[in-house]
Amino acid sequence: MKPGLLSRIRNRLAGSGGARAGFPMTLPGSWMGGMGGGFAYDGANMLGSESAEWNPWLRSPDAEINLDRDRMVARARDLFRNDGWARGSITRIADNVVGSQFRLVAKPDYRALTQRYGKAFDAVWAQEFRQAVEAEWRMWSEDPLLFGDAARKLTVTQIFRLAFMHQMKDGEAIAVLRWMPERREEGADYATTLQLIHPDRLSNPYQQLDTHWLRGGVEVDNDGAHIAYHIRQAHQYDYFDAVESMIWDRIPRFTPWGRPIVVHSYDFDDAGQHRGLSAFTPVLNRFRMLARYDQAELQQALTQTIFATFVQSPYDPEDVRSSMEDGELGEYQKLRQDWHKENPLTLGGVRIPVMPPGEEVKTVASTRPNSGFDAFQGTFLRNFAAAIGTSAEQLSMDYSKTNYSSSRSSMLEMWKTMHRRRNDFAVSFANPTYGGFLEEAFDQGRVPLPRNAPDFLEGRAAYARCSWIGPGRGWVDPVSERQGAVLGLDAGFGTLERECAEQGLDYEEVLDQRRVERQMMTERGLPFPQWAVGAPAGPTTQKPDPT
């Protein structure tokens, strides 16, 4: 607020006859804010002591992010490298969203195809299509020679996991679907490859400021749709690629016929946003301060350990110096040390120190860590957990202060966030990758199609419909939760597909494996156990005898 505003208001009131009209020349306290004051909402009060210095700017999402993006990302990445809490939080979130498996479940929309192109697209065809496409996807994504990766370092699932970690700590994940037919000469089945790009390389050419059509390296049209990306050929701090780091490639988002080229995934916080934010951004300063506080406590504890014991002497330093100069004290001490060295005193194998007259051994009382450090740290960790969408117990890996009910409630809330993140990442990153792969599978004729079926470009939305199975949710209480799952299946509130997917399993593989196991039991003349023949709901849901 500018100085003299109250004076100008008083003068204006006075000049307009405010005093004659009965307006006081001093503003009442209620005008400063609060109920019935000059500001309808306390949040708009410019004069109150609580908010007078709180005047954030009103900026667009791109202006909020792009101008300071590099600094925020560098700080978030420093936390990830050097702070155990930060690294553990990102690792556990990635393990829950992508984990060690991110399995494709092809779900072609056969009902839409039936309505448009005939009854040949039925549920039987959909099952055959699913089995064939998933097999082809596994051969491409899990190729032992890693042909699915342009750099031939990772499987596609590992690329997905690394991309999601970039999205969490850097704010976004970027990849390019490259067409590399030369790989077929090396033994690859497909020419489609996936190349992960470091998000730092996405930027405006020559670091120019944002324009109407260029936002942080993302080229947009008048509707705000992404149409191309400007990516450096090398990272800006690769000194060995100094020339390449100053060359930008303009890569279109799609080919002219709609095949995805660049895959860009990030969380949206505002409309009109074109770059992403790290999950650490809201808590960067607090996270850094906690790390420094934790380090200070450790240093204090280490100091007390090093200086755990000291000797207190009654002698004045000046007297000791004089005695040393005369040689009296030095000669006396030498004789004492020689005698005790030759005749050590022990009691039960424990050596007894012999001190000069007046000296005594003292220990330092340990006061570190501070008695309130654990509670203080726990409060901060709960704040961090809420900001990044996980539970405090999962962030700290400390379940000693919780019980089954609270753990279950915490896991359910956390699982909602993880499930939402998995779906968002699948839509923005995994689905376009699958669409590019499926187009080549159609082109090579490796999918079953009925006669007169539309080509891939015409039926892309129906053919490429899919879902993804991530890591299993796990069990807090396996007995009780499995009993609830069986009751839900028997009552028709769930399906075997959904129950298996929540545990990271493919229901079709589960059924096939059970059939194989039953057949092997029959061949070996073994009686079927209860689980193999299908137990009725009553016995299955009975709690086991604790004795």
Coordinates of C-alpha atoms in Angstrom, one line a residue:
M1 CA 0.0 0.0 0.0
K2 CA 1.4 3.4 -1.0
P3 CA 2.3 5.9 1.8
G4 CA -0.3 8.6 2.4
L5 CA -3.3 6.6 1.2
L6 CA -5.2 7.2 4.4
S7 CA -4.4 10.9 4.2
R8 CA -5.7 11.1 0.7
I9 CA -8.9 9.3 1.7
R10 CA -9.4 11.7 4.6
N11 CA -8.8 14.7 2.3
R12 CA -11.2 13.3 -0.3
L13 CA -13.9 12.8 2.3
A14 CA -13.3 16.3 3.6
G15 CA -13.3 17.9 0.2
S16 CA -16.6 16.2 -0.7
G17 CA -18.3 17.4 2.4
G18 CA -17.6 14.3 4.4
A19 CA -17.3 16.2 7.7
R20 CA -20.5 18.2 7.0
A21 CA -22.2 14.9 6.1
G22 CA -21.2 13.4 9.4
F23 CA -18.2 11.4 8.2
P24 CA -15.5 11.3 10.8
M25 CA -12.1 12.5 9.9
T26 CA -10.4 9.4 11.4
L27 CA -11.3 6.0 9.9
P28 CA -13.0 3.6 12.3
G29 CA -11.3 0.4 13.1
S30 CA -14.0 -1.6 11.5
W31 CA -13.2 0.0 8.1
M32 CA -9.8 -1.7 8.2
G33 CA -11.4 -5.1 7.5
G34 CA -13.4 -7.8 9.2
M35 CA -17.2 -8.2 9.4
G36 CA -19.0 -5.1 8.3
G37 CA -15.7 -3.4 7.3
G38 CA -14.7 -1.7 4.1
F39 CA -13.5 -5.0 2.6
A40 CA -16.2 -7.6 2.0
Y41 CA -13.7 -10.4 2.5
D42 CA -10.8 -10.5 5.0
G43 CA -8.7 -12.1 2.3
A44 CA -8.8 -8.8 0.4
N45 CA -7.8 -6.6 3.3
M46 CA -4.8 -4.5 2.3
L47 CA -4.6 -2.6 5.7
G48 CA -4.6 -5.4 8.3
S49 CA -1.3 -6.3 10.0
E50 CA -1.7 -9.9 9.0
S51 CA -1.9 -9.2 5.2
A52 CA -0.5 -5.8 4.6
E53 CA 2.8 -7.2 3.2
W54 CA 1.0 -10.1 1.4
N55 CA 0.7 -8.9 -2.2
P56 CA 1.4 -11.7 -4.7
W57 CA 1.2 -10.9 -8.4
L58 CA -1.6 -12.1 -10.6
R59 CA 0.1 -13.9 -13.5
S60 CA -0.7 -16.4 -16.2
P61 CA 0.4 -20.1 -15.6
D62 CA 3.2 -19.8 -18.2
A63 CA 4.5 -16.6 -16.6
E64 CA 4.4 -18.3 -13.2
I65 CA 6.3 -21.3 -14.3
N66 CA 8.6 -20.6 -17.3
L67 CA 10.5 -17.5 -16.0
D68 CA 11.7 -19.4 -12.9
R69 CA 11.4 -23.0 -14.1
D70 CA 15.1 -23.7 -14.3
R71 CA 15.8 -22.5 -10.8
M72 CA 12.9 -24.4 -9.2
V73 CA 13.8 -27.6 -11.1
A74 CA 17.5 -27.3 -10.1
R75 CA 16.5 -27.0 -6.4
A76 CA 14.1 -29.9 -6.6
R77 CA 16.7 -32.1 -8.3
D78 CA 19.3 -31.1 -5.7
L79 CA 16.9 -32.4 -3.0
F80 CA 16.4 -35.6 -4.9
R81 CA 20.1 -36.2 -5.1
N82 CA 21.1 -35.3 -1.6
D83 CA 18.1 -35.8 0.7
G84 CA 16.9 -39.2 1.7
W85 CA 13.3 -38.1 2.4
A86 CA 13.0 -36.5 -1.0
R87 CA 14.5 -39.4 -2.9
G88 CA 12.5 -42.0 -1.0
S89 CA 9.2 -40.1 -1.6
I90 CA 9.7 -40.0 -5.4
T91 CA 10.9 -43.6 -5.4
R92 CA 7.9 -44.9 -3.5
I93 CA 5.4 -42.9 -5.6
A94 CA 7.0 -44.3 -8.8
D95 CA 6.9 -47.8 -7.4
N96 CA 3.2 -47.4 -6.7
V97 CA 2.3 -45.8 -10.0
V98 CA 4.5 -47.7 -12.5
G99 CA 6.7 -50.0 -10.5
S100 CA 8.3 -53.1 -12.0
Q101 CA 5.4 -53.7 -14.4
F102 CA 3.1 -51.5 -16.5
R103 CA 1.1 -54.1 -18.4
L104 CA -1.0 -53.4 -21.4
V105 CA -4.7 -54.5 -21.4
A106 CA -6.0 -54.0 -25.0
K107 CA -9.7 -53.2 -24.9
P108 CA -10.9 -52.5 -28.4
D109 CA -14.3 -50.8 -28.5
Y110 CA -16.0 -53.6 -30.4
R111 CA -19.5 -52.2 -29.7
A112 CA -18.7 -48.9 -31.5
L113 CA -17.1 -50.9 -34.4
T114 CA -20.2 -53.2 -34.5
Q115 CA -22.5 -50.2 -34.8
R116 CA -20.4 -48.7 -37.6
Y117 CA -19.0 -51.6 -39.5
G118 CA -21.1 -54.7 -38.8
K119 CA -21.6 -57.6 -36.4
A120 CA -18.2 -59.2 -37.2
F121 CA -16.8 -57.0 -34.5
D122 CA -18.1 -59.0 -31.6
A123 CA -16.8 -60.0 -28.1
V124 CA -15.1 -63.1 -29.6
W125 CA -13.2 -60.9 -32.1
A126 CA -12.3 -58.5 -29.3
Q127 CA -10.8 -61.3 -27.2
E128 CA -8.8 -62.6 -30.2
F129 CA -7.6 -59.0 -30.9
R130 CA -6.6 -58.5 -27.3
Q131 CA -4.5 -61.7 -27.1
A132 CA -2.7 -61.0 -30.4
V133 CA -2.0 -57.4 -29.7
E134 CA -0.8 -58.0 -26.1
A135 CA 1.5 -60.7 -27.3
E136 CA 3.0 -58.4 -30.0
W137 CA 3.3 -55.6 -27.4
R138 CA 5.2 -57.9 -25.1
M139 CA 7.6 -59.0 -27.9
W140 CA 8.3 -55.3 -28.7
S141 CA 8.4 -53.8 -25.2
E142 CA 10.3 -56.6 -23.5
D143 CA 12.6 -57.6 -26.3
P144 CA 15.8 -59.0 -24.7
L145 CA 17.9 -56.9 -27.1
L146 CA 16.0 -53.8 -26.0
F147 CA 15.0 -52.8 -29.5
G148 CA 12.1 -50.8 -28.2
D149 CA 14.4 -48.2 -26.7
A150 CA 16.2 -46.0 -29.2
A151 CA 19.2 -46.0 -26.9
R152 CA 18.9 -49.8 -26.3
K153 CA 19.3 -49.4 -22.5
L154 CA 15.9 -50.1 -21.0
T155 CA 12.7 -52.0 -21.6
V156 CA 9.6 -49.9 -22.4
T157 CA 8.3 -50.5 -18.8
Q158 CA 11.6 -49.1 -17.4
I159 CA 11.3 -46.1 -19.8
F160 CA 7.8 -45.5 -18.4
R161 CA 9.1 -45.6 -14.8
L162 CA 12.0 -43.3 -15.6
A163 CA 9.6 -40.9 -17.4
F164 CA 7.3 -40.8 -14.5
M165 CA 10.2 -40.1 -12.1
H166 CA 11.1 -37.1 -14.4
Q167 CA 7.5 -36.0 -14.2
M168 CA 7.6 -36.0 -10.4
K169 CA 10.9 -34.4 -9.7
D170 CA 11.3 -32.2 -12.9
G171 CA 7.6 -31.6 -13.5
E172 CA 7.2 -33.3 -16.9
A173 CA 8.2 -36.2 -19.1
I174 CA 9.1 -36.0 -22.8
A175 CA 9.8 -38.7 -25.3
V176 CA 10.0 -39.0 -29.1
L177 CA 8.6 -42.0 -31.0
R178 CA 11.3 -42.5 -33.6
W179 CA 11.0 -44.5 -36.8
M180 CA 14.2 -46.6 -37.2
P181 CA 13.8 -49.2 -40.0
E182 CA 17.5 -50.0 -39.9
R183 CA 16.8 -51.8 -36.6
R184 CA 15.1 -54.6 -38.6
E185 CA 18.4 -55.4 -40.2
E186 CA 19.7 -56.0 -36.7
G187 CA 16.9 -58.4 -35.8
A188 CA 14.1 -56.1 -34.6
D189 CA 10.5 -56.9 -35.4
Y190 CA 9.4 -53.3 -35.4
A191 CA 10.9 -50.0 -36.6
T192 CA 9.1 -48.0 -33.9
T193 CA 11.4 -47.0 -31.0
L194 CA 10.9 -44.8 -28.0
Q195 CA 13.6 -42.2 -27.0
L196 CA 13.3 -40.4 -23.6
I197 CA 14.3 -36.8 -23.7
H198 CA 15.6 -34.8 -20.7
P199 CA 13.1 -32.1 -19.9
D200 CA 15.9 -29.4 -19.6
R201 CA 16.4 -29.7 -23.4
L202 CA 12.9 -28.4 -24.1
S203 CA 13.3 -24.6 -24.3
N204 CA 12.8 -21.6 -26.5
P205 CA 15.6 -21.3 -29.2
Y206 CA 18.4 -19.1 -27.9
Q207 CA 16.6 -18.6 -24.6
Q208 CA 14.3 -16.0 -26.1
L209 CA 11.3 -14.9 -24.0
D210 CA 7.9 -16.5 -24.5
T211 CA 5.7 -15.3 -27.3
H212 CA 2.1 -15.8 -28.3
W213 CA 3.0 -19.0 -30.2
L214 CA 6.0 -20.2 -28.2
R215 CA 5.8 -21.1 -24.5
G216 CA 8.9 -22.6 -22.8
G217 CA 9.9 -24.4 -26.0
V218 CA 6.3 -25.6 -26.8
E219 CA 4.9 -24.2 -30.0
V220 CA 1.1 -23.6 -29.8
D221 CA -1.6 -22.5 -32.1
N222 CA -4.3 -19.9 -31.5
D223 CA -6.3 -22.4 -29.5
G224 CA -3.4 -23.3 -27.2
A225 CA -2.9 -26.8 -28.7
H226 CA 0.6 -28.1 -28.8
I227 CA 1.7 -28.4 -32.4
A228 CA 5.6 -28.7 -32.1
Y229 CA 8.4 -28.8 -29.6
H230 CA 11.8 -27.1 -29.8
I231 CA 14.4 -29.4 -28.3
R232 CA 18.2 -28.8 -28.0
Q233 CA 20.4 -31.4 -29.6
A234 CA 22.4 -31.6 -26.3
H235 CA 22.0 -30.5 -22.7
Q236 CA 23.0 -26.8 -22.1
Y237 CA 25.7 -27.8 -19.6
D238 CA 27.3 -30.6 -21.7
Y239 CA 30.6 -28.8 -22.3
F240 CA 31.7 -31.6 -24.6
D241 CA 28.7 -30.9 -26.8
A242 CA 28.9 -27.1 -26.7
V243 CA 28.0 -26.6 -30.3
E244 CA 25.1 -29.1 -30.3
S245 CA 23.7 -27.5 -27.1
M246 CA 23.1 -24.3 -29.1
I247 CA 21.1 -26.0 -31.9
W248 CA 17.4 -26.6 -31.6
D249 CA 15.4 -29.1 -33.5
R250 CA 11.7 -28.3 -34.2
I251 CA 9.9 -31.6 -33.9
P252 CA 6.1 -31.6 -34.7
R253 CA 3.8 -33.3 -32.2
F254 CA 2.1 -35.5 -34.9
T255 CA 2.8 -36.6 -38.4
P256 CA 0.4 -35.2 -41.1
W257 CA -1.8 -38.4 -40.8
G258 CA -1.9 -38.2 -36.9
R259 CA 0.8 -40.6 -35.7
P260 CA 2.2 -39.2 -32.4
I261 CA 5.9 -38.2 -32.6
V262 CA 6.4 -36.3 -29.3
V263 CA 4.9 -37.5 -26.1
H264 CA 4.6 -34.8 -23.4
S265 CA 3.2 -35.6 -20.0
Y266 CA 2.7 -33.3 -17.0
D267 CA 0.1 -32.5 -14.3
F268 CA -2.2 -29.6 -15.0
D269 CA -2.8 -27.1 -12.2
D270 CA -4.3 -24.3 -14.3
A271 CA -6.0 -23.8 -17.7
G272 CA -3.5 -22.5 -20.3
Q273 CA -0.5 -24.3 -18.7
H274 CA 2.1 -25.6 -21.2
R275 CA 4.9 -26.8 -18.9
G276 CA 4.9 -28.9 -15.7
L277 CA 5.9 -28.3 -12.1
S278 CA 7.9 -30.5 -9.8
A279 CA 6.0 -32.2 -6.9
F280 CA 8.5 -30.5 -4.5
T281 CA 7.7 -27.0 -5.6
P282 CA 5.2 -26.1 -2.9
V283 CA 7.6 -27.4 -0.1
L284 CA 11.0 -26.6 -1.5
N285 CA 12.0 -24.1 1.1
R286 CA 10.7 -26.1 4.0
F287 CA 12.2 -29.3 2.7
R288 CA 15.6 -27.5 2.5
M289 CA 15.3 -26.1 6.0
L290 CA 14.4 -29.5 7.5
A291 CA 17.4 -31.0 5.7
R292 CA 19.7 -28.3 7.2
Y293 CA 18.2 -28.7 10.7
D294 CA 18.6 -32.5 10.5
Q295 CA 22.3 -32.0 9.5
A296 CA 22.8 -29.6 12.3
E297 CA 21.5 -32.1 14.8
L298 CA 23.7 -34.8 13.4
Q299 CA 26.8 -32.5 13.6
Q300 CA 26.0 -31.6 17.3
A301 CA 25.6 -35.3 18.2
L302 CA 28.9 -36.1 16.4
T303 CA 30.7 -33.3 18.3
Q304 CA 29.4 -34.6 21.6
T305 CA 30.6 -38.1 20.6
I306 CA 34.1 -36.9 19.8
F307 CA 34.4 -34.9 23.0
A308 CA 32.6 -37.3 25.2
T309 CA 35.3 -37.3 27.9
F310 CA 37.6 -34.6 29.2
V311 CA 40.1 -34.1 32.0
Q312 CA 39.5 -31.1 34.4
S313 CA 42.7 -29.8 36.1
P314 CA 43.0 -27.3 39.0
Y315 CA 46.3 -25.9 37.9
D316 CA 46.7 -22.4 36.6
P317 CA 48.1 -22.4 33.1
E318 CA 50.8 -19.9 34.1
D319 CA 52.0 -22.0 37.0
V320 CA 52.2 -25.1 34.9
R321 CA 54.2 -23.2 32.3
S322 CA 56.7 -21.9 34.9
S323 CA 57.1 -25.4 36.4
M324 CA 57.7 -26.8 32.9
E325 CA 60.4 -24.2 32.3
D326 CA 62.1 -25.1 35.6
G327 CA 61.9 -28.8 34.7
E328 CA 60.4 -29.7 38.1
L329 CA 56.9 -30.7 37.0
G330 CA 58.2 -32.3 33.8
E331 CA 60.6 -34.5 35.6
Y332 CA 58.1 -35.5 38.2
Q333 CA 55.5 -36.4 35.6
K334 CA 58.0 -38.4 33.7
L335 CA 58.8 -40.5 36.7
R336 CA 55.1 -41.1 37.5
Q337 CA 54.3 -42.1 33.9
D338 CA 57.2 -44.5 33.7
W339 CA 56.2 -46.2 37.0
H340 CA 52.5 -46.6 36.0
K341 CA 53.5 -47.8 32.6
E342 CA 55.5 -50.6 34.1
N343 CA 53.0 -51.3 36.9
P344 CA 49.5 -50.8 35.4
L345 CA 46.6 -50.9 37.9
T346 CA 43.6 -53.1 36.9
L347 CA 40.5 -54.3 38.6
G348 CA 38.8 -57.4 37.1
G349 CA 40.6 -56.8 33.8
V350 CA 39.5 -53.1 33.6
R351 CA 42.3 -50.6 33.6
I352 CA 42.2 -47.9 36.3
P353 CA 43.5 -44.5 35.2
V354 CA 45.9 -42.7 37.6
M355 CA 45.6 -38.9 37.4
P356 CA 47.9 -36.2 38.7
P357 CA 46.9 -34.6 42.0
G358 CA 43.7 -32.4 41.7
E359 CA 42.7 -33.7 38.2
E360 CA 39.5 -35.6 37.5
V361 CA 37.9 -37.3 34.5
K362 CA 34.4 -36.0 33.4
T363 CA 32.0 -37.0 30.7
V364 CA 29.8 -34.8 28.5
A365 CA 26.0 -35.3 29.0
S366 CA 24.4 -36.2 25.6
T367 CA 21.6 -33.7 24.7
R368 CA 21.3 -34.6 21.0
P369 CA 19.1 -35.1 19.2
N370 CA 16.9 -32.6 20.8
S371 CA 14.0 -34.1 22.8
G372 CA 11.5 -32.3 20.5
F373 CA 13.3 -33.2 17.3
D374 CA 11.2 -36.3 16.5
A375 CA 7.9 -34.5 16.9
F376 CA 9.2 -31.5 15.0
Q377 CA 10.4 -33.7 12.1
G378 CA 7.1 -35.6 12.1
T379 CA 5.1 -32.4 11.6
F380 CA 7.2 -31.4 8.7
L381 CA 7.0 -34.8 7.1
R382 CA 3.2 -34.8 7.3
N383 CA 3.2 -31.5 5.5
F384 CA 5.5 -32.9 2.8
A385 CA 3.4 -36.0 2.5
A386 CA 0.2 -34.0 2.0
A387 CA 1.9 -31.8 -0.6
I388 CA 3.1 -34.7 -2.8
G389 CA 0.1 -36.9 -2.3
T390 CA 1.3 -39.7 -0.1
S391 CA 0.9 -40.7 3.5
A392 CA 3.2 -39.7 6.3
E393 CA 3.8 -43.3 7.2
Q394 CA 4.8 -44.2 3.7
L395 CA 7.1 -41.2 3.4
S396 CA 8.9 -42.0 6.6
M397 CA 8.5 -45.8 6.4
D398 CA 7.6 -45.6 10.1
Y399 CA 4.4 -47.5 11.0
S400 CA 5.1 -47.8 14.7
K401 CA 2.6 -45.2 15.6
T402 CA -0.4 -46.5 13.7
N403 CA -2.9 -49.3 13.9
Y404 CA -4.7 -51.4 11.3
S405 CA -7.7 -49.0 10.9
S406 CA -5.6 -45.9 10.5
S407 CA -3.1 -47.7 8.2
R408 CA -6.0 -48.9 6.0
S409 CA -7.6 -45.5 5.9
S410 CA -4.3 -43.8 5.0
M411 CA -3.7 -46.4 2.3
L412 CA -7.1 -46.0 0.7
E413 CA -6.7 -42.2 0.5
M414 CA -3.2 -42.5 -0.9
W415 CA -4.3 -45.1 -3.4
K416 CA -6.9 -42.7 -4.8
T417 CA -4.1 -40.3 -5.6
M418 CA -1.8 -43.0 -7.0
H419 CA -4.7 -44.4 -9.1
R420 CA -5.4 -40.9 -10.5
R421 CA -1.7 -40.4 -11.3
R422 CA -1.5 -43.7 -13.0
N423 CA -4.5 -42.9 -15.2
D424 CA -3.2 -39.5 -16.1
F425 CA 0.2 -40.8 -17.0
A426 CA -1.3 -43.6 -19.0
V427 CA -3.5 -41.1 -21.0
S428 CA -0.7 -38.6 -21.7
F429 CA 2.3 -40.9 -22.1
A430 CA 1.6 -44.6 -22.3
N431 CA -1.5 -44.4 -24.6
P432 CA 0.2 -42.4 -27.3
T433 CA 3.2 -44.8 -27.2
Y434 CA 0.8 -47.7 -27.6
G435 CA -1.0 -45.9 -30.5
G436 CA 2.2 -45.5 -32.4
F437 CA 3.2 -49.1 -31.9
L438 CA -0.3 -50.4 -32.9
E439 CA -0.2 -48.5 -36.1
E440 CA 2.9 -50.4 -37.2
A441 CA 1.3 -53.7 -36.0
F442 CA -1.6 -53.0 -38.3
D443 CA 0.7 -52.0 -41.1
Q444 CA 2.5 -55.4 -40.8
G445 CA -0.8 -57.3 -40.7
R446 CA -0.1 -58.8 -37.2
V447 CA -3.6 -58.3 -35.8
P448 CA -6.7 -60.3 -36.5
L449 CA -9.4 -58.4 -38.4
P450 CA -12.7 -59.4 -40.0
R451 CA -13.4 -58.9 -43.7
N452 CA -13.9 -55.3 -44.8
A453 CA -12.6 -54.0 -41.6
P454 CA -11.7 -50.2 -41.6
D455 CA -8.0 -49.4 -41.6
F456 CA -6.2 -48.2 -38.5
L457 CA -6.5 -44.5 -39.3
E458 CA -10.2 -44.7 -39.7
G459 CA -10.9 -46.7 -36.6
R460 CA -8.0 -45.4 -34.5
A461 CA -10.0 -44.5 -31.4
A462 CA -11.8 -47.9 -31.2
Y463 CA -8.8 -50.0 -32.0
A464 CA -6.4 -48.2 -29.6
R465 CA -8.7 -48.2 -26.6
C466 CA -6.8 -49.8 -23.7
S467 CA -6.0 -49.8 -20.0
W468 CA -2.9 -50.5 -17.9
I469 CA -2.2 -52.8 -15.0
G470 CA 0.4 -51.3 -12.6
P471 CA 1.9 -52.7 -9.4
G472 CA -0.4 -54.4 -6.9
R473 CA -2.1 -52.5 -4.1
G474 CA -1.1 -55.1 -1.6
W475 CA -2.8 -56.1 1.6
V476 CA -2.8 -54.7 5.1
D477 CA -4.7 -57.6 6.5
P478 CA -4.7 -60.4 3.8
V479 CA -7.3 -62.5 5.5
S480 CA -9.9 -59.9 6.1
E481 CA -9.4 -58.1 2.8
R482 CA -9.5 -61.3 0.8
Q483 CA -12.7 -62.3 2.6
G484 CA -14.2 -58.9 1.5
A485 CA -13.1 -59.5 -2.1
V486 CA -14.8 -62.9 -2.2
L487 CA -18.0 -61.5 -0.7
G488 CA -18.0 -58.7 -3.3
L489 CA -17.6 -61.2 -6.1
D490 CA -20.3 -63.4 -4.9
A491 CA -22.7 -60.5 -4.4
G492 CA -22.0 -59.2 -7.9
F493 CA -20.3 -55.9 -6.7
G494 CA -17.0 -56.6 -8.5
T495 CA -15.4 -58.7 -11.2
L496 CA -12.4 -61.0 -11.2
E497 CA -10.7 -58.8 -13.7
R498 CA -10.9 -55.8 -11.4
E499 CA -9.8 -57.7 -8.3
C500 CA -6.8 -59.2 -10.1
A501 CA -5.9 -55.8 -11.6
E502 CA -5.8 -54.2 -8.2
Q503 CA -3.1 -56.8 -7.2
G504 CA -1.2 -56.3 -10.4
L505 CA -2.4 -59.5 -12.1
D506 CA -4.1 -60.3 -15.4
Y507 CA -7.2 -62.3 -14.6
E508 CA -6.9 -64.3 -17.9
E509 CA -3.4 -65.4 -16.9
V510 CA -4.7 -66.4 -13.5
L511 CA -7.5 -68.5 -15.0
D512 CA -5.1 -70.1 -17.5
Q513 CA -2.6 -70.9 -14.8
R514 CA -5.3 -72.5 -12.5
R515 CA -6.4 -74.7 -15.4
V516 CA -2.8 -75.8 -15.9
E517 CA -2.4 -76.6 -12.2
R518 CA -5.6 -78.6 -12.1
Q519 CA -4.5 -80.6 -15.2
M520 CA -1.1 -81.3 -13.6
M521 CA -2.8 -82.5 -10.4
T522 CA -5.0 -84.8 -12.4
E523 CA -2.0 -86.2 -14.3
R524 CA -0.2 -86.9 -11.0
G525 CA -3.2 -88.4 -9.3
L526 CA -3.3 -85.7 -6.6
P527 CA -6.6 -84.8 -4.9
F528 CA -7.9 -81.3 -5.6
P529 CA -7.4 -78.9 -2.6
Q530 CA -10.3 -76.7 -1.6
W531 CA -9.1 -73.6 -3.6
A532 CA -8.7 -75.6 -6.8
V533 CA -12.4 -76.8 -6.9
G534 CA -13.9 -73.5 -5.8
A535 CA -14.9 -73.2 -2.2
P536 CA -18.5 -72.0 -1.4
A537 CA -18.8 -68.5 0.0
G538 CA -19.6 -69.6 3.6
P539 CA -16.4 -71.6 4.3
T540 CA -14.2 -69.2 2.4
T541 CA -15.2 -66.2 4.4
Q542 CA -15.0 -67.9 7.8
K543 CA -12.2 -66.5 9.9
P544 CA -9.5 -69.0 10.8
D545 CA -9.3 -70.5 14.3
P546 CA -6.7 -68.4 16.1
T547 CA -5.7 -71.5 18.1

